[in-house]
Short mmCIF file of C-alpha atoms in Angstrom, two decimals:
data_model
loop_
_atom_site.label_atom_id
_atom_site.label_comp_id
_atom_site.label_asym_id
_atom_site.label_seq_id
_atom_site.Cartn_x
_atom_site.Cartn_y
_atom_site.Cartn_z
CA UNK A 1 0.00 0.00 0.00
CA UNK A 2 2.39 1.96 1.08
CA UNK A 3 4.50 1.35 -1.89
CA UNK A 4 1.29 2.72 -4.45
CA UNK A 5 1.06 5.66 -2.26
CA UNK A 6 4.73 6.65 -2.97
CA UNK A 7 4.09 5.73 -6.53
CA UNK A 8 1.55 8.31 -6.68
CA UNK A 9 3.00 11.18 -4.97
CA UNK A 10 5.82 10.58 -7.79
CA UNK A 11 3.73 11.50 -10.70
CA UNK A 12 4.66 14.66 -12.83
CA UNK A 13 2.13 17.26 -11.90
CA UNK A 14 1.15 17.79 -15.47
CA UNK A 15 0.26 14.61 -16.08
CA UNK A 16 -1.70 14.83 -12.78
CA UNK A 17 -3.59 18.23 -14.54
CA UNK A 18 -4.29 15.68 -17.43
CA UNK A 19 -6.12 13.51 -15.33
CA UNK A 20 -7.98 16.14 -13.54
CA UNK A 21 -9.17 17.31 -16.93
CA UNK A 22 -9.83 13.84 -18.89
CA UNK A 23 -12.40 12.72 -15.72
CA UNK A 24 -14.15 16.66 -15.58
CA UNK A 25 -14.45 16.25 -19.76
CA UNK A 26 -16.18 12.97 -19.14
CA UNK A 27 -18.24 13.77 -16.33
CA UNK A 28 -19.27 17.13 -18.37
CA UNK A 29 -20.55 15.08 -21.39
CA UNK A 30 -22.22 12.55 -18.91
CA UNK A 31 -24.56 15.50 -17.22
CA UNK A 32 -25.14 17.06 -20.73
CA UNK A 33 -26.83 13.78 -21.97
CA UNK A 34 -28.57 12.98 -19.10
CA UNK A 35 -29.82 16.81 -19.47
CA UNK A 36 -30.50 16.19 -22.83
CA UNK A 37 -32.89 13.22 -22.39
CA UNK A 38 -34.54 14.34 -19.47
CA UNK A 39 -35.70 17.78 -21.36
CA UNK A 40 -36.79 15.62 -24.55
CA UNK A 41 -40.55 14.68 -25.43
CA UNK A 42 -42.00 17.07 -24.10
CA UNK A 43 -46.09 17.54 -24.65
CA UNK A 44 -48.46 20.41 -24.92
CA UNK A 45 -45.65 23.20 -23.84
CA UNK A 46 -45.66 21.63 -20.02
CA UNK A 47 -42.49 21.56 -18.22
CA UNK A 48 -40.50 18.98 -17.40
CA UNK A 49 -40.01 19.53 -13.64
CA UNK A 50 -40.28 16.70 -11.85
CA UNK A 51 -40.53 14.53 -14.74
CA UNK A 52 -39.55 10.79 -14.33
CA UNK A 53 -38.40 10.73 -17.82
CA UNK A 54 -35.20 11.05 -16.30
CA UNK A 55 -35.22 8.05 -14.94
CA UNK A 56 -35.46 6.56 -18.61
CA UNK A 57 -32.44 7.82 -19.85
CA UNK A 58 -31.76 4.61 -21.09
CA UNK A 59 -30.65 6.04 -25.03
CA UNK A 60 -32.55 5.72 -27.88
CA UNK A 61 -35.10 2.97 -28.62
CA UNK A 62 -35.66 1.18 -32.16
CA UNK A 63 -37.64 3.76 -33.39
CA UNK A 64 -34.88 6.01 -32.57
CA UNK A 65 -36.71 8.12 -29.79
CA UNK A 66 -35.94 8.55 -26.39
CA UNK A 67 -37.46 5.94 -24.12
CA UNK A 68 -40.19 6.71 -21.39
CA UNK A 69 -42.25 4.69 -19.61
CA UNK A 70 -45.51 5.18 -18.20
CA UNK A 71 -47.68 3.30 -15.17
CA UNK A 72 -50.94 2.42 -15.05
CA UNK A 73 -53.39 1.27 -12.91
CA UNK A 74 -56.82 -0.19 -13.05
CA UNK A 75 -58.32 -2.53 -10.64
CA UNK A 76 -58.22 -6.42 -10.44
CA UNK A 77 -61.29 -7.51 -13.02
CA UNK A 78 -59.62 -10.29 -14.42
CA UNK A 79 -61.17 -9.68 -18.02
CA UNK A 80 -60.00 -6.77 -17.95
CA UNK A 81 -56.17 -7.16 -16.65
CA UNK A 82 -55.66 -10.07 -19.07
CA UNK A 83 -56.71 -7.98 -22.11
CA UNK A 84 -55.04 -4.98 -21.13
CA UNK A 85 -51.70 -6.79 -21.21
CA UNK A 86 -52.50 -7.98 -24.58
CA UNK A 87 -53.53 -4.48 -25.29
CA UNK A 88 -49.92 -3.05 -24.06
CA UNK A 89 -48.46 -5.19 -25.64
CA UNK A 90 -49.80 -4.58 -29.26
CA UNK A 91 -49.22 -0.34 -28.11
CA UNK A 92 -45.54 -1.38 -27.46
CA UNK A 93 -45.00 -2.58 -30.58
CA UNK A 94 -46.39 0.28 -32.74
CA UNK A 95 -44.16 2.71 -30.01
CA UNK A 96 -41.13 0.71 -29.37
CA UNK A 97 -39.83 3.70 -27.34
CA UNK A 98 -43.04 3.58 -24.91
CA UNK A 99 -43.12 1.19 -22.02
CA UNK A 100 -46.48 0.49 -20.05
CA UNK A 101 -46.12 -0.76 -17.00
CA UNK A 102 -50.15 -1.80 -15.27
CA UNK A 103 -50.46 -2.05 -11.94
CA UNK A 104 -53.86 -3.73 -10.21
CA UNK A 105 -55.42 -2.98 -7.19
CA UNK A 106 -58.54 -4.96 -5.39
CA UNK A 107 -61.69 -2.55 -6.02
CA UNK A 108 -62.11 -1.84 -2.07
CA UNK A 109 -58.00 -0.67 -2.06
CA UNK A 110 -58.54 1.76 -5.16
CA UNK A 111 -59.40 4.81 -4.24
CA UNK A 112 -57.52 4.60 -0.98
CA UNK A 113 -54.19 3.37 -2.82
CA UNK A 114 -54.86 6.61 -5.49
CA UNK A 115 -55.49 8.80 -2.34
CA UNK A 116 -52.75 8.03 -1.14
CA UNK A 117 -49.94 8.41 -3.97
CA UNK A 118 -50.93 10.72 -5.91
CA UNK A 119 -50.85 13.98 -4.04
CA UNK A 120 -47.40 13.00 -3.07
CA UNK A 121 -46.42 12.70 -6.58
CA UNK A 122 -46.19 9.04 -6.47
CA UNK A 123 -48.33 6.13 -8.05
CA UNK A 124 -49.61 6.17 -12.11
CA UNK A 125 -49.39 8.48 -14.92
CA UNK A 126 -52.48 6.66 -16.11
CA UNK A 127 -55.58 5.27 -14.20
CA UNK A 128 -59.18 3.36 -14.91
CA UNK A 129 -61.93 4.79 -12.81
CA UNK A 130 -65.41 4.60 -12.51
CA UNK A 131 -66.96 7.52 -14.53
CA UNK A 132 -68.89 8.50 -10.95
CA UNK A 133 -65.42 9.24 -8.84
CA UNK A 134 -64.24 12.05 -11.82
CA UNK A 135 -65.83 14.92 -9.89
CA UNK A 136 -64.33 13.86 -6.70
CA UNK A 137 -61.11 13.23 -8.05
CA UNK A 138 -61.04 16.46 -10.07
CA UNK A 139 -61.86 18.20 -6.86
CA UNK A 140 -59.02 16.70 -5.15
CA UNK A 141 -56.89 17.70 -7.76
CA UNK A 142 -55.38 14.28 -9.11
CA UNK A 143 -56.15 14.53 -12.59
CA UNK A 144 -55.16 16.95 -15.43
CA UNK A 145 -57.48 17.61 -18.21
CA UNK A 146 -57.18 15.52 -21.48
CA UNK A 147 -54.80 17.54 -23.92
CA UNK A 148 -57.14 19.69 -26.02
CA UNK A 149 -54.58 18.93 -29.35
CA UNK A 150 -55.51 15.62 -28.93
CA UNK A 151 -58.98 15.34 -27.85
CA UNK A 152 -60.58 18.65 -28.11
CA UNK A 153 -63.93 19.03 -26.73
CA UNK A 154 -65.79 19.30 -30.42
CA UNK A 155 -63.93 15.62 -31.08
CA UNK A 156 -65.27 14.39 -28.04
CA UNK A 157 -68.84 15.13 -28.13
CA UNK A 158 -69.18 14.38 -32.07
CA UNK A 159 -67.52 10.38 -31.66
CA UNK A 160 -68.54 9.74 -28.64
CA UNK A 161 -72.48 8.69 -27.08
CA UNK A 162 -73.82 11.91 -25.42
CA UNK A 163 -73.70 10.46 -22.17
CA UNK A 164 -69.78 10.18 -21.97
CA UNK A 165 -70.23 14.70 -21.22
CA UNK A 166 -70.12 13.06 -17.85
CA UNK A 167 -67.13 13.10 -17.92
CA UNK A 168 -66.85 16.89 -18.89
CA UNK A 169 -66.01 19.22 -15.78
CA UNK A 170 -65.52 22.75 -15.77
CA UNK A 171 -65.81 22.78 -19.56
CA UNK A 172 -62.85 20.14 -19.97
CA UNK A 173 -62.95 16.13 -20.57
CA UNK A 174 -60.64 14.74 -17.91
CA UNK A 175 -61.37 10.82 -19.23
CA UNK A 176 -62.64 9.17 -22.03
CA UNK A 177 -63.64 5.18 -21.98
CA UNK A 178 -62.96 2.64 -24.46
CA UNK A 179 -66.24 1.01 -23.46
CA UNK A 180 -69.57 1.87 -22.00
CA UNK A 181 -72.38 -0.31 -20.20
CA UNK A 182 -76.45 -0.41 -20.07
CA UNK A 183 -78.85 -2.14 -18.18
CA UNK A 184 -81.05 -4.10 -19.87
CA UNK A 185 -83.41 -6.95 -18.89
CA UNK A 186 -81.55 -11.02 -18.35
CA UNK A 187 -84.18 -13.67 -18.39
CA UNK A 188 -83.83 -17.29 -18.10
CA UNK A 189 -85.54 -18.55 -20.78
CA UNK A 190 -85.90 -21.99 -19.94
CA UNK A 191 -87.95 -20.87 -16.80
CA UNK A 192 -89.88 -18.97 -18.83
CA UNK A 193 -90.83 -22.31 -20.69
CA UNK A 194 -91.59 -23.82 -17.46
CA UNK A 195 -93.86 -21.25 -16.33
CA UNK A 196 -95.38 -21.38 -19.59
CA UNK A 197 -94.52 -18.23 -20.90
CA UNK A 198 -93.03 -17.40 -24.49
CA UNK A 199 -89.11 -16.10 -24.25
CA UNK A 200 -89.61 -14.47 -27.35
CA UNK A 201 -91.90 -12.29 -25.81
CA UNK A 202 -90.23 -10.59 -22.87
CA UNK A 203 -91.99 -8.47 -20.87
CA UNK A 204 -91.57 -4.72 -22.43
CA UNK A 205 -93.55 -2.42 -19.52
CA UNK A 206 -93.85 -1.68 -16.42
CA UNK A 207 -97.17 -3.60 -15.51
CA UNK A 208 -95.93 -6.53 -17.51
CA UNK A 209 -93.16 -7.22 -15.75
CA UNK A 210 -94.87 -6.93 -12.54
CA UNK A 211 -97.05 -9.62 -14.05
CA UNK A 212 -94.46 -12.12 -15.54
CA UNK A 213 -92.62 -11.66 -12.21
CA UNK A 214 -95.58 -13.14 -10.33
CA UNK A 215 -95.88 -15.76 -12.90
CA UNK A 216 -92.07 -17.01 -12.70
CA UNK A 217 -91.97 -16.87 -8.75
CA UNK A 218 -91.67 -20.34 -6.99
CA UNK A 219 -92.17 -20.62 -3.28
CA UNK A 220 -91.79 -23.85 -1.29
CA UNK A 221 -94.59 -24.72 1.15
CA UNK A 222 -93.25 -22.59 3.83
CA UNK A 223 -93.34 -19.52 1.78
CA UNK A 224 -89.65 -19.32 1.09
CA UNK A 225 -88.65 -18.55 -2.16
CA UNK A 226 -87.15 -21.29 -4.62
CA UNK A 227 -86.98 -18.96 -7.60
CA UNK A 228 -87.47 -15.78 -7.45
CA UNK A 229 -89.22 -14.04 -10.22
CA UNK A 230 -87.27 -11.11 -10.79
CA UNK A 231 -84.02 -10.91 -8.44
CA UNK A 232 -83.80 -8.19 -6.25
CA UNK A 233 -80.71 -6.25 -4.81
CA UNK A 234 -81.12 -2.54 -4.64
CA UNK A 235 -77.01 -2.27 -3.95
CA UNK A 236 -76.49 -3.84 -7.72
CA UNK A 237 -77.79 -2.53 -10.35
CA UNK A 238 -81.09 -1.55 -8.67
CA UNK A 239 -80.23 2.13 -7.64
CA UNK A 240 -78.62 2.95 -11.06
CA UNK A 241 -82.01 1.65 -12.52
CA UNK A 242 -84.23 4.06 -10.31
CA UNK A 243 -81.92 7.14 -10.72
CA UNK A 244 -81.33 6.87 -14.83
CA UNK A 245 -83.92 4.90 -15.74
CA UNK A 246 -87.32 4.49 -13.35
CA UNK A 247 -87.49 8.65 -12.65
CA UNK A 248 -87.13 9.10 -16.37
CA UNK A 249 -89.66 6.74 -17.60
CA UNK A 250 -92.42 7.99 -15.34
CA UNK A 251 -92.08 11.51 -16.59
CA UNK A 252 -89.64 13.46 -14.48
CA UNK A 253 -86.14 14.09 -14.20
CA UNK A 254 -82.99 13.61 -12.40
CA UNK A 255 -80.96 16.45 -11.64
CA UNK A 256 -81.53 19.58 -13.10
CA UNK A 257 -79.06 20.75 -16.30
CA UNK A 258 -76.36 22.71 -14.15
CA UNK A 259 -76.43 19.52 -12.18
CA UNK A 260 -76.46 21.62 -8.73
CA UNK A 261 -80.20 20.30 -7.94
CA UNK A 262 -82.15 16.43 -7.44
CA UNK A 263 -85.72 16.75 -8.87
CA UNK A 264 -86.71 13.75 -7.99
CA UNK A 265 -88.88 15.44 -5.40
CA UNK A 266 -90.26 18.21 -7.60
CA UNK A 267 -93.04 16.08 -9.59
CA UNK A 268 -94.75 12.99 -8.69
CA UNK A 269 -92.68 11.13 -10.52
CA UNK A 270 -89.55 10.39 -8.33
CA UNK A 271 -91.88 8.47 -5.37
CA UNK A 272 -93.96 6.39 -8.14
CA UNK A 273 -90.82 5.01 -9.53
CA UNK A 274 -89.39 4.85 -5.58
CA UNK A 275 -92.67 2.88 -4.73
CA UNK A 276 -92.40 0.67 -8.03
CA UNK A 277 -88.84 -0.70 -7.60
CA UNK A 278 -89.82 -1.22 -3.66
CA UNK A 279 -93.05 -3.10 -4.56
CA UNK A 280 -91.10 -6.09 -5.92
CA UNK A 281 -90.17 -7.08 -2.74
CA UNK A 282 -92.65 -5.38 -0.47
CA UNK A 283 -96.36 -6.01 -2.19
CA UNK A 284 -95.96 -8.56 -5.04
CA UNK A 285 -93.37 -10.53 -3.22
CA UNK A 286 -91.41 -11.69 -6.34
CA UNK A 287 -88.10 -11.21 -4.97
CA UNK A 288 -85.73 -10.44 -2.15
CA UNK A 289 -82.10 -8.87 -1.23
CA UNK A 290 -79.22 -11.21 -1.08
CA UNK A 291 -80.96 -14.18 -2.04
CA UNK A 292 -78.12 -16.51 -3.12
CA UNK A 293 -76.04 -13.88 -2.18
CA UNK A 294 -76.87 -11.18 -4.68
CA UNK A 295 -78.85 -11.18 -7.98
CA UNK A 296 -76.33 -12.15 -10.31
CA UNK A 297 -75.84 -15.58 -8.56
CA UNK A 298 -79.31 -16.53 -8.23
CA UNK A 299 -79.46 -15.93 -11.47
CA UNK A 300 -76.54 -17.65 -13.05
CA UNK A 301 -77.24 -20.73 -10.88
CA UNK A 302 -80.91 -20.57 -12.36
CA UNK A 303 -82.43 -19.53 -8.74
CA UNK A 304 -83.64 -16.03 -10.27
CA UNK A 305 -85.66 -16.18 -13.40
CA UNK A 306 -85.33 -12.06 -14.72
CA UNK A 307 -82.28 -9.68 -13.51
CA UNK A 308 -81.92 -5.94 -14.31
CA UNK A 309 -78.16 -5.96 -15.30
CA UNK A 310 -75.52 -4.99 -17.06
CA UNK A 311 -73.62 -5.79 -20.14
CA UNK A 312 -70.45 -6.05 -17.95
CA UNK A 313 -72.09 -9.33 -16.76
CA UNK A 314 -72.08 -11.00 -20.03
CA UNK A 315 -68.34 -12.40 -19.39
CA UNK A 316 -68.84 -13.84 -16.36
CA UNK A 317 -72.10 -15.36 -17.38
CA UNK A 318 -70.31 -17.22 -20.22
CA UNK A 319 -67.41 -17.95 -18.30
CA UNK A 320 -69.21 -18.91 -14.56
CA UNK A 321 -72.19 -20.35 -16.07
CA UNK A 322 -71.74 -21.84 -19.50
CA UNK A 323 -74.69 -24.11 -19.97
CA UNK A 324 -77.69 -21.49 -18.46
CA UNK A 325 -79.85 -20.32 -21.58
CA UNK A 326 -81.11 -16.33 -21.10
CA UNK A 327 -81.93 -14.09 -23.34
CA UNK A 328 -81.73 -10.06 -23.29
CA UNK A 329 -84.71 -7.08 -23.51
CA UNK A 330 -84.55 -3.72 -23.47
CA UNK A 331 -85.64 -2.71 -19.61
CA UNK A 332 -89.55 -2.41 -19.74
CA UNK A 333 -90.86 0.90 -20.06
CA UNK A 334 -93.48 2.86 -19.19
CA UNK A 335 -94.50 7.06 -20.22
CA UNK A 336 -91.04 7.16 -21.78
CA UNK A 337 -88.11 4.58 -22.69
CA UNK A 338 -84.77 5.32 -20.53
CA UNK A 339 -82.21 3.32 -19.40
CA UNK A 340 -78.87 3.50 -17.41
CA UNK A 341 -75.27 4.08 -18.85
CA UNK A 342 -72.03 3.99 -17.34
CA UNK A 343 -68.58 3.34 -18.17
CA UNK A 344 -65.30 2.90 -16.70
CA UNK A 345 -62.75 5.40 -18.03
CA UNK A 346 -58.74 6.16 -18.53
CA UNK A 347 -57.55 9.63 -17.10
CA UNK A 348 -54.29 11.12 -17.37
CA UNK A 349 -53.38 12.36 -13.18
CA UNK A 350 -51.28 15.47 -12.51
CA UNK A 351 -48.24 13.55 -11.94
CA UNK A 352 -47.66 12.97 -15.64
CA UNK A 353 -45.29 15.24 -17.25
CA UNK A 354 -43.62 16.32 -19.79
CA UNK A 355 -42.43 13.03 -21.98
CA UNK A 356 -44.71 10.71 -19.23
CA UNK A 357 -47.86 13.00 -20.98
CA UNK A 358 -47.07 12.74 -24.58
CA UNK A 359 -47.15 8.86 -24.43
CA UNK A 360 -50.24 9.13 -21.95
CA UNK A 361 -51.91 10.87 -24.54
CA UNK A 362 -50.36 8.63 -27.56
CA UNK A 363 -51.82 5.20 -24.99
CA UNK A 364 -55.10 7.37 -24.81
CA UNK A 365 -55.95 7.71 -28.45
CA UNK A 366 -54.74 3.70 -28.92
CA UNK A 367 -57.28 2.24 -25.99
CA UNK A 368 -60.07 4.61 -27.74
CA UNK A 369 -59.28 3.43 -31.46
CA UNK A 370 -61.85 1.44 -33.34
CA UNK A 371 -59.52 -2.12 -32.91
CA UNK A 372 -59.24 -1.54 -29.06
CA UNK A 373 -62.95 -0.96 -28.89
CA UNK A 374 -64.02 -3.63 -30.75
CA UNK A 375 -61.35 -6.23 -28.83
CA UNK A 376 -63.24 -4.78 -25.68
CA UNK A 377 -66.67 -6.37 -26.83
CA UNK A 378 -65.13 -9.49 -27.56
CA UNK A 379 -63.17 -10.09 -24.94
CA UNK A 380 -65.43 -8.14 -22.08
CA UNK A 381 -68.46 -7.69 -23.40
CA UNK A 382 -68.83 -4.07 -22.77
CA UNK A 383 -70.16 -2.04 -25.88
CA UNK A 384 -68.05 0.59 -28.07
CA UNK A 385 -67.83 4.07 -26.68
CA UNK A 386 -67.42 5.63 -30.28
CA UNK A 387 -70.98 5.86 -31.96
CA UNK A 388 -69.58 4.67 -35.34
CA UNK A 389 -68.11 1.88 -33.93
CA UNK A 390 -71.39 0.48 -31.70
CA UNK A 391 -74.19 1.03 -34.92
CA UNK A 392 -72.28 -1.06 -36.72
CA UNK A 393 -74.85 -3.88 -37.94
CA UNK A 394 -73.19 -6.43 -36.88
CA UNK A 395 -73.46 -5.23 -33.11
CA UNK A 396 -76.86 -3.97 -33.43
CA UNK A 397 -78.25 -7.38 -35.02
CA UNK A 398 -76.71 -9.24 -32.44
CA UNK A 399 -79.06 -10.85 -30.26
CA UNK A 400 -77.37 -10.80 -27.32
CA UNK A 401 -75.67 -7.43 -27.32
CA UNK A 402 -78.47 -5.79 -29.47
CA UNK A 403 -81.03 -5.03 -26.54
CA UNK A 404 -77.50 -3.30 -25.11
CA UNK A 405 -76.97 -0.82 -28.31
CA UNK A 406 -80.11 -0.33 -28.94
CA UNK A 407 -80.65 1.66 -25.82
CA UNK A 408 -78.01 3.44 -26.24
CA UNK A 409 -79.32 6.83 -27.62
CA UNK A 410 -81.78 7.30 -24.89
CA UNK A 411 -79.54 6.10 -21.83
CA UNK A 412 -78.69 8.42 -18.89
CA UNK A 413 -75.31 8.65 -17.03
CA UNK A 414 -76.37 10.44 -13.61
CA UNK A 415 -73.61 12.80 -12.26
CA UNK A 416 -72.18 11.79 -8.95
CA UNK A 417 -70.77 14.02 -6.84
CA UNK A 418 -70.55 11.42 -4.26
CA UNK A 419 -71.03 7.74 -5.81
CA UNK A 420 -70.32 5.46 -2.41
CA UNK A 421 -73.04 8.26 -0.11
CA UNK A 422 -75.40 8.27 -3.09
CA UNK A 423 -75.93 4.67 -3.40
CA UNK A 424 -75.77 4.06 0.60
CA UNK A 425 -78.12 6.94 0.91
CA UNK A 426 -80.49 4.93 -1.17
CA UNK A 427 -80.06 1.71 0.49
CA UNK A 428 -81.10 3.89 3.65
CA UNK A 429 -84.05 5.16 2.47
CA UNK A 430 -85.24 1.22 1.03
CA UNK A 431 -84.06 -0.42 4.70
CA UNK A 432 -85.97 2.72 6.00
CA UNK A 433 -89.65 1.34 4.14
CA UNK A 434 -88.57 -2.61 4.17
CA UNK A 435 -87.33 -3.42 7.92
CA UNK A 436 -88.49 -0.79 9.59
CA UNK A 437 -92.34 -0.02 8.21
CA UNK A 438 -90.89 4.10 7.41
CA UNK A 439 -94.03 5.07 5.29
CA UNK A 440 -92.74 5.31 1.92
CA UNK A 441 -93.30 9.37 1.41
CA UNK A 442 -91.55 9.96 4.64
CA UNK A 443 -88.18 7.30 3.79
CA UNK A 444 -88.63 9.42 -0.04
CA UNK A 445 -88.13 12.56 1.53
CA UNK A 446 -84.96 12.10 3.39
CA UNK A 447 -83.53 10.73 0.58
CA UNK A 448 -84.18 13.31 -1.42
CA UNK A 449 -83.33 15.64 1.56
CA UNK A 450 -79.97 14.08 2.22
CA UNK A 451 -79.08 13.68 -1.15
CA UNK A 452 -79.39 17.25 -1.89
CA UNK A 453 -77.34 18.34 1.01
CA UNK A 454 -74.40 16.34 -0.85
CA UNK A 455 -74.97 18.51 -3.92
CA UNK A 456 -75.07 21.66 -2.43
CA UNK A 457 -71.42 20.97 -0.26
CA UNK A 458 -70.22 19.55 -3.52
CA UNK A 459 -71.05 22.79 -5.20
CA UNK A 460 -69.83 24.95 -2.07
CA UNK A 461 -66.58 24.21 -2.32
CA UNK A 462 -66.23 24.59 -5.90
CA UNK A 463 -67.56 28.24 -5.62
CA UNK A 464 -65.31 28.94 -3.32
CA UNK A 465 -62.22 27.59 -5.52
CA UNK A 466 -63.00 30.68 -8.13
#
């Protein structure tokens, strides 16, 4: 050691200079490339601050652009997950210099996992969520609006079904979906044989399926249901039906157009369609709450015999239950036809930046293409967001997902300001008439009461923001 040291001390100092220089040269040309890539790709004039395209300063990919890679997160539907790695996969390959990277989440751990990340500048650059969190997530401040050179707002609303403006907030889109979902009306049509009843002709109104309810219910001798003629769980599907579809069919409305007020209340026709849907269960006695757990398994275990759901279902019906024969109907009407919409849709959050946004926006246009949407309906089962891409004929002849489409142009996305109080607000006001005997008027009232109160400190603190 002590011999090196010596060694060293012995050099000529200009060779020593040399050194000093040759290692500062390198180092110099070292920061200036990793400068270099970190200020590339840059989308839409925002800065790169913060940008984790740093972190991909791994050269130049095939395509001889600078690498960046993006994360993304939906939650764990299995469908889902499996195509969208297919789906990256195909994206990858048309952007060599793009990686996606998906992360899942169960559905309970979402919105805590994105509540927790994303202010701190962690977590995706991406994200699937349900088209009824946007306002509360916009509020919050984790998502940026979609990049108006790429999907400006006149794009938007000519492609896409009119119900997707849900997603439009302070005169911006901040997500767009690949695919969107109705209700419609699942009967098993062998029961329907049994009961002696023709499946070709499904029940299309209000009083009709009140009638070919009672005619498919089965009760052993102790009164206890063995099929159930139309399933009944007002935490499915049941609350979106009376909100987008029941209120509208009986004449009135749903919120009024600067979505600050509920009108259920202010005609007659928000109680009929809140006694209707509670009738089922309370006067005609064709159907009960978490019988077989919940609708969709007493029905794909043949225990229900009709099911108000959703096109999302279709999947796991094929899938779960391979050998049950249903067929699909528009929901039955009554003064007008409406149904429910909703969709799951990708956002871009604040986090991404710079290079991170431009291939956001590039994965954006790619899972909202024509070939993504139509993989969707194969693989899913959910229907095409793009209006040119659902009317095709060969969607709309379909028997199965034809009843789905055709509903389409009159469906009804309500606006959320609060999707977990809404729906447990409702549940409230049904446990309210069916446990504890609450007159239905009175159990009406507080929904519509409490409901309101959730709109107006919604719309309080976004007054206060200008």
């Amino acid at each position: 050691m002590k011999k090196i040291l010596c060694k060293t001390e012995d050099v000529p100092t200009k060779f020593v200079k040399f050194v000093w220089v040759a290692w500062l040269s390198v180092l110099l040309i070292v920061l200036t490339v990793l400068g270099g890539c970190s200020g590339s790709g840059t989308g839409g004039g925002v800065g790169v601050g913060g940008s984790k395209g740093a972190g991909d300063a791994g050269g130049l990919a095939a395509n001889g652009k600078p690498k960046v890679t993006i994360d993304y997160w939906q939650y764990q539907f299995p469908a889902k997950v499996e195509l969208m790695n297919k789906l990256i996969a195909q994206f990858q390959a048309r952007h060599p210099h793009i990686t996606v990277k998906q992360t899942n989440f169960p559905y309970d751990q979402f919105n805590e996992k994105v509540a927790a990340l994303i202010p701190a500048g962690k977590g995706p650059d991406m994200i699937n969520l349900y088209y009824g969190w946007l306002p509360k997530y916009v509020a919050s401040g984790y998502l940026q609006p979609l990049p108006a050179q790429s999907f400006s707002v006149e794009q938007v609303e000519k492609e896409f079904f009119p119900f997707v403006s849900s997603a439009k907030l302070n005169g911006n889109y901040y997500a767009l979906p690949t695919a969107v979902r109705t209700l419609a009306l699942f009967y098993n049509t062998d029961l329907f044989k049994q009961a002696k009843l023709d499946p070709k002709q499904p029940p299309a109104t209000w009083a009709e399926l009140v009638d070919t309810a009672k005619k498919l219910t089965v009760k052993d001798t102790n009164g206890q249901f063995v099929i159930e003629g139309f399933a009944w769980q007002p935490n499915a599907q049941l609350h979106h039906w009376y909100r987008d579809a029941l209120v509208h069919q009986a004449g009135g409305q749903d919120i009024s157009d600067d979505r600050r007020r509920v009108l259920w209340g202010e005609t007659e026709a928000g109680l009929e369609a809140f006694k209707y849907l509670l009738d089922f269960a309370i006067v005609h006695k064709v159907g009960i709450n978490n019988f077989y757990t919940d609708d969709i398994t007493a029905f794909k275990t043949g225990h229900a015999a009709m099911n108000i759901g959703g096109s999302f279902h279709l999947a796991a019906l094929r899938k779960d239950a391979p050998n049950l024969k249903f067929a699909i109907a528009p929901v039955p009407a009554y003064k007008e036809k409406a149904t429910q919409a909703s969709f799951w849709a990708n956002a871009i959050t604040k986090n991404a930046q710079g290079a991170e946004l431009e291939a956001a926006a590039l994965f954006l246009e790619f899972l909202t293409s024509k070939d993504v949407q139509e993989q969707w309906v194969e693989k899913v089962g959910e229907l095409p967001a793009k209006k040119d891409v659902a009317l095709q004929q060969k969607y709309v002849q379909d028997e199965i997902l034809g009843p789905f489409i055709q509903q389409l142009s009159y469906a009804n996305a309500h606006f959320f300001v609060d999707e977990k109080l809404e729906r447990d607000y409702f549940i409230e006001a049904v446990d309210l008439v069916l446990l504890k005997g609450v007159p239905y008027e009175e159990a009406f009232k507080q929904l519509v009461e409490k409901t309101q109160k959730l709109y107006d400190d919604y719309w309080a603190k976004q007054d206060k923001k200008k």
